[in-house]
Short mmCIF file of C-alpha atoms in Angstrom, two decimals:
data_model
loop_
_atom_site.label_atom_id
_atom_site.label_comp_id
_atom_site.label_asym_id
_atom_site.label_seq_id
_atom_site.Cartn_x
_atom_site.Cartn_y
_atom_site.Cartn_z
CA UNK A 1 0.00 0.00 0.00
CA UNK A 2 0.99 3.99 -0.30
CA UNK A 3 1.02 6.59 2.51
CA UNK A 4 -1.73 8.94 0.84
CA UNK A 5 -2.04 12.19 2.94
CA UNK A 6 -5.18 12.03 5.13
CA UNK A 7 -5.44 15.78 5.17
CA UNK A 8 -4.23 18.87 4.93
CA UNK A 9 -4.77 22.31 6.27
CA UNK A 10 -4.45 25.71 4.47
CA UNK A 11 -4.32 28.89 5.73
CA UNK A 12 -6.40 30.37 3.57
CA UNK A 13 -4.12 31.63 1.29
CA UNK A 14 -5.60 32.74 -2.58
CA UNK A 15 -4.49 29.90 -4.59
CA UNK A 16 -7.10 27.07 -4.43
CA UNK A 17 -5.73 23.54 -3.90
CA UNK A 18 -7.61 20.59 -4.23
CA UNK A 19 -6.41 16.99 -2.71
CA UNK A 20 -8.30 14.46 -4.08
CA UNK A 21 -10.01 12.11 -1.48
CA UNK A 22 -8.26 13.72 1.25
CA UNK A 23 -9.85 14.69 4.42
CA UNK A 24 -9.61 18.86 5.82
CA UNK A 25 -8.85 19.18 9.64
CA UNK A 26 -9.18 21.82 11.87
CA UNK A 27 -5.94 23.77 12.38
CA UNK A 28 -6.61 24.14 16.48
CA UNK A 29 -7.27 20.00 16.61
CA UNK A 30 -3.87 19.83 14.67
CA UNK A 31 -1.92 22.26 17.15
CA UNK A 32 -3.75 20.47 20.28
CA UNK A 33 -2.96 17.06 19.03
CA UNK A 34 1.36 18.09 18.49
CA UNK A 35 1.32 19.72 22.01
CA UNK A 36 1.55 23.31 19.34
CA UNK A 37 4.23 21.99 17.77
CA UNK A 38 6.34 20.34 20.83
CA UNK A 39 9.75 19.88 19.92
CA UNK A 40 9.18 16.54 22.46
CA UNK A 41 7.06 15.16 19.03
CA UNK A 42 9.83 15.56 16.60
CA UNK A 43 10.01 12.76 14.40
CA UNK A 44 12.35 14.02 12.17
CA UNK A 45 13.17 16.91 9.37
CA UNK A 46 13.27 17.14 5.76
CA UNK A 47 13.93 19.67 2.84
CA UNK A 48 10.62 20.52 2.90
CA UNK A 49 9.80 20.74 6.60
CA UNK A 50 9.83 19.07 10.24
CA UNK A 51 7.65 15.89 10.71
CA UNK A 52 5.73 15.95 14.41
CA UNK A 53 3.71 12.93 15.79
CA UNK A 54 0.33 13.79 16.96
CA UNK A 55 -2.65 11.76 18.55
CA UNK A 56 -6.54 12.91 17.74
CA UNK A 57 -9.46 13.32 19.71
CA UNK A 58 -10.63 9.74 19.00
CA UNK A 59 -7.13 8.84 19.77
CA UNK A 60 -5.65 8.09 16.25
CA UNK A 61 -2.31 8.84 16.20
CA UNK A 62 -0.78 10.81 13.28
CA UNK A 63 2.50 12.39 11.62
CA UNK A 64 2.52 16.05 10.57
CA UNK A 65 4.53 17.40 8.46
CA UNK A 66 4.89 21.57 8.61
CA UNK A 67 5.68 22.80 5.61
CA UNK A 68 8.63 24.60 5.54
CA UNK A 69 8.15 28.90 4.61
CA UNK A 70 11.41 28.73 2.75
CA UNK A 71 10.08 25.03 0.63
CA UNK A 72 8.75 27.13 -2.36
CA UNK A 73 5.12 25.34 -0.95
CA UNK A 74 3.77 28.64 -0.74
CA UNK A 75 2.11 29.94 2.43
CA UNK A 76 1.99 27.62 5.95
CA UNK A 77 0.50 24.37 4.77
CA UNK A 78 0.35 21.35 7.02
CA UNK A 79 0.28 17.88 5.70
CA UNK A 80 -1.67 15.03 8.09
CA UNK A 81 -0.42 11.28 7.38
CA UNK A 82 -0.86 8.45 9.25
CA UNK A 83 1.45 7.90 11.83
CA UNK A 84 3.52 4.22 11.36
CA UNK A 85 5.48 3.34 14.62
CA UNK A 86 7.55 0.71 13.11
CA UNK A 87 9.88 3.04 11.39
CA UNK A 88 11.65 2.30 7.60
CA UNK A 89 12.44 -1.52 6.54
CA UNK A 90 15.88 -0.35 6.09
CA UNK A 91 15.79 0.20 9.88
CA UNK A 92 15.20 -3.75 10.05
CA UNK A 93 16.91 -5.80 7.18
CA UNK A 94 19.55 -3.95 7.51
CA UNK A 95 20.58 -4.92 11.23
CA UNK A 96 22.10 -8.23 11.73
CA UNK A 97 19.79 -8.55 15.32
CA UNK A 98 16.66 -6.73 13.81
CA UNK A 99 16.48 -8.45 10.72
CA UNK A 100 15.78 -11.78 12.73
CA UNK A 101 12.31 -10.45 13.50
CA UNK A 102 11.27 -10.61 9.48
CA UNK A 103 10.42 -14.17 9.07
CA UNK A 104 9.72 -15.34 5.79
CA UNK A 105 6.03 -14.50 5.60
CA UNK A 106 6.67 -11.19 7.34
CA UNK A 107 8.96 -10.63 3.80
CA UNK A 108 6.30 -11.99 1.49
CA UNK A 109 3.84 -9.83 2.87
CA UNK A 110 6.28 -6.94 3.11
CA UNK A 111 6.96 -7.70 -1.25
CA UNK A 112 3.40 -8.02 -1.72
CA UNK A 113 2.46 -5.13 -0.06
CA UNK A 114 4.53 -2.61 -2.00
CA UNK A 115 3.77 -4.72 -5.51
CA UNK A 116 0.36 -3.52 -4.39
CA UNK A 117 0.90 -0.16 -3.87
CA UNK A 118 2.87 0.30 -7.25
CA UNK A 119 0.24 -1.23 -9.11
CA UNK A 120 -2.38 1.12 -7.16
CA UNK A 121 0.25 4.37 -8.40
CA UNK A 122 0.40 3.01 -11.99
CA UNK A 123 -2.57 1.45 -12.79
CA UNK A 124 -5.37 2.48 -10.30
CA UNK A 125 -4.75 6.10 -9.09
CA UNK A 126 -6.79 8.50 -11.20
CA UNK A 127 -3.41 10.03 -12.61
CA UNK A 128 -0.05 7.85 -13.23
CA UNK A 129 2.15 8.32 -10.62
CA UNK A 130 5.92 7.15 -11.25
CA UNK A 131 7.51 7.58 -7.45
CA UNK A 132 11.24 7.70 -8.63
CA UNK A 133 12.90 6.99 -5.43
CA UNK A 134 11.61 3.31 -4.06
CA UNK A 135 13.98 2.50 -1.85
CA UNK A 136 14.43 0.42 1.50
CA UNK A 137 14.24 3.66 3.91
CA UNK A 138 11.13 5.02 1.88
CA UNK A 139 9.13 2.27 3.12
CA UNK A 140 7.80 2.29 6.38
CA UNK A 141 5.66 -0.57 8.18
CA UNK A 142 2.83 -0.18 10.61
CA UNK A 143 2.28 -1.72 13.86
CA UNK A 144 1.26 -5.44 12.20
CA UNK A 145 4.62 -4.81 9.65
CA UNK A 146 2.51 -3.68 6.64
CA UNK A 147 4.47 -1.74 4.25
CA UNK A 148 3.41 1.88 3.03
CA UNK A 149 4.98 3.47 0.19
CA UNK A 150 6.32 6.96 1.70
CA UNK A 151 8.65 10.28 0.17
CA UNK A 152 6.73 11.68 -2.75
CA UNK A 153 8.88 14.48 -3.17
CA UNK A 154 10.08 13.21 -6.82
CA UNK A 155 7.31 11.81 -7.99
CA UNK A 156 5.92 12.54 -11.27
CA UNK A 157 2.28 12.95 -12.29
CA UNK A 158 1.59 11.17 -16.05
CA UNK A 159 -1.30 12.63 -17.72
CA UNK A 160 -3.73 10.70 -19.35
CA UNK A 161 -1.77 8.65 -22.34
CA UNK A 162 1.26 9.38 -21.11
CA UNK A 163 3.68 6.56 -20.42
CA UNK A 164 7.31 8.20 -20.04
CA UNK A 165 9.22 11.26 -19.10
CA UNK A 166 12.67 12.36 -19.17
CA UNK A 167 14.34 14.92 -17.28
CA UNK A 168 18.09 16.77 -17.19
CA UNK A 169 18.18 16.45 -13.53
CA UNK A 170 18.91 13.24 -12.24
CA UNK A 171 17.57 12.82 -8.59
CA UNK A 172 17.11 9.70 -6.56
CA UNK A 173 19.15 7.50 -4.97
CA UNK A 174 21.75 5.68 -7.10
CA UNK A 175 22.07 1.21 -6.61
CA UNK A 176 17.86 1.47 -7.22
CA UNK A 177 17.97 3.73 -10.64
CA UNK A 178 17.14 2.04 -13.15
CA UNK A 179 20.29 2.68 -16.10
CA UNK A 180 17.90 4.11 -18.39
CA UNK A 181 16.94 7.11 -16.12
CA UNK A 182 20.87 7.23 -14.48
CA UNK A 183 22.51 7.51 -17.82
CA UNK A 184 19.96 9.40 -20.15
CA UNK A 185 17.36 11.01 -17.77
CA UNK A 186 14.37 8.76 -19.62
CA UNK A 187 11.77 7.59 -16.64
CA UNK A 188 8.41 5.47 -16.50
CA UNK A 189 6.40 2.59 -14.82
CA UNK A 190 9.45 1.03 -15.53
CA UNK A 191 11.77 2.82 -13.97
CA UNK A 192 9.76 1.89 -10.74
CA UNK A 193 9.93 -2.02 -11.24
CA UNK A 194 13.48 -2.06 -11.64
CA UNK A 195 13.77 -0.18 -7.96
CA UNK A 196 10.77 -2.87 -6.92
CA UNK A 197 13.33 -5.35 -7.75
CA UNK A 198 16.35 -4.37 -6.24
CA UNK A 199 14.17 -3.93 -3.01
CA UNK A 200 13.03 -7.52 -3.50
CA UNK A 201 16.21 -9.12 -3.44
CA UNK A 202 17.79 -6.77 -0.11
CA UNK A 203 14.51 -8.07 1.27
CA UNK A 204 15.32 -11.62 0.35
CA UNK A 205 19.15 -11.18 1.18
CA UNK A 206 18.89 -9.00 4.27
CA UNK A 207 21.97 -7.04 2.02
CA UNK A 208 22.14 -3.50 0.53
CA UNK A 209 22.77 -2.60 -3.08
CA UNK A 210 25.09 -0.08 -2.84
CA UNK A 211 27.53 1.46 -5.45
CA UNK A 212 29.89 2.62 -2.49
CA UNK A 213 30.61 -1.18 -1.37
CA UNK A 214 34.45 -1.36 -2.84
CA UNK A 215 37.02 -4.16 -1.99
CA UNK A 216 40.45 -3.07 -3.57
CA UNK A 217 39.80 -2.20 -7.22
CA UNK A 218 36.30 -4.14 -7.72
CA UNK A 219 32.85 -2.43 -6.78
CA UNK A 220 30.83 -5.30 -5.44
CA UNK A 221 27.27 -5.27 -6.63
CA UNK A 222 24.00 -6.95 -4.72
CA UNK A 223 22.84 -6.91 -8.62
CA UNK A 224 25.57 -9.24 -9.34
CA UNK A 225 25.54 -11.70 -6.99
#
C-alpha cells in the first residue's frame, strides 16, 4: 500500500488547492494534538519541513509534516499522514539482530504489499504516478509490519496517455535507478519495477545494493551476486 495524505490544512491563502479524497482538519485539533508543535514530538526533518507525531481526539495517532516557509510550498500548509510506529524496513533488514524479526512470511507480505501499492500508483490512481525513489528507507511498516509506500517528493504525475518522461536532472538514490533514467534522464512505470526489484532481493538477502561497497579495485554489486 501507499502513505496517501489524510489531510491537509491551508491557511487560507488565494491559490485554491484541491487533494483528491483527502480529508480537511481543523488547524486548532492539529496544534492540540502536536502539544503546538512540541519539539518533544519531533520525528524528524526534511527539505521541505519538520515531521511531528500527533494523537486525535478519538485517539488516532498521526505524523505532521509543517511545511517549511522557505520550501517554495507557498504559504503555511500542514500535511496530516498516518502515523507508522515501526519506522523504515531499512531500519530492520539492515541490522544483523533486527532483521531476525522478518520471518519469511513477514517478507512476502512486506513484497506483496509494496507490488500492491505500485500497481495502485500506476494502474489504479486517477493520474499515473511514477515515485522515482523506491527504496528500503522510503518504506515504512505499521504496527502489524505492513508496508506503506512513503517520500513523494520526486514523484511525477503522467497525464492521461502518457507513459514516459525524461528529465536533465537526475535525482534519486543511485544502486535502485534504473540505467535508463541514471545515464539518459528517460523515466516510467518502468523505472519503478526495476527499484521494486532491487528492493526484493535486499529483502530476500537482508543485504544492501550499494555502489559505495568497494574491496580493492572491484565495486561489489548486490545486482551481481
Amino acid at each position: 500500500m501507499f502513505e496517501a495524505n489524510m489531510g491537509i490544512y491551508d491557511d487560507g491563502g488565494d491559490e485554491e488547492m484541491t487533494i483528491a479524497e483527502s480529508l480537511q482538519f481543523n488547524f486548532d485539533i492539529i496544534k492540540v494534538a502536536t502539544s503546538d508543535f512540541s519539539h518533544s514530538n519531533k520525528l524528524g526533518q526534511g527539505g521541505f519541513g519538520i515531521v511531528y507525531r500527533g494523537k486525535l481526539p478519538n485517539g488516532q495517532m498521526i505524523a505532521v509534516k509543517r511545511l517549511s516557509t522557505n520550501s517554495d510550498q507557498g504559504k503555511e500548509r500542514l500535511l496530516v499522514y498516518e502515523f507508522v510506529p515501526n519506522k523504515s524496513l531499512d531500519y530492520f533488514i539492515f541490522d544483523p539482530i533486527r532483521k531476525t524479526q522478518l520471518n519469511w512470511e513477514t517478507r512476502y507480505t512486506i513484497i506483496k504489499g509494496i507490488a500492491r501499492g505500485i500497481l495502485y500508483l500506476h494502474e489504479d490512481s486517477r493520474l499515473r504516478i511514477i515515485h522515482r525513489d523506491l527504496k528500503a528507507s522510503n518504506i515504512l511498516l505499521d504496527d502489524e509490519m505492513n508496508p506503506k509506500i512513503s517520500d513523494f517528493g520526486l514523484a511525477r504525475l503522467f497525464v492521461i496517455g502518457q507513459t514516459e518522461g525524461s528529465t536533465n536532472r537526475i535525482v534519486g538514490t543511485y544502486g535502485y535507478m534504473a540505467p535508463e533514467y541514471a545515464m539518459h534522464g528517460e523515466f516510467s512505470v518502468k523505472s519503478d519495477v526495476f527499484s521494486f526489484g532491487v528492493l526484493v532481493l535486499e529483502i530476500i538477502t537482508g543485504h544492501k545494493n550499494s555502489a559505495n561497497i568497494c574491496h580493492g579495485e572491484d565495486v561489489e554489486y548486490l545486482l551481481t551476486y
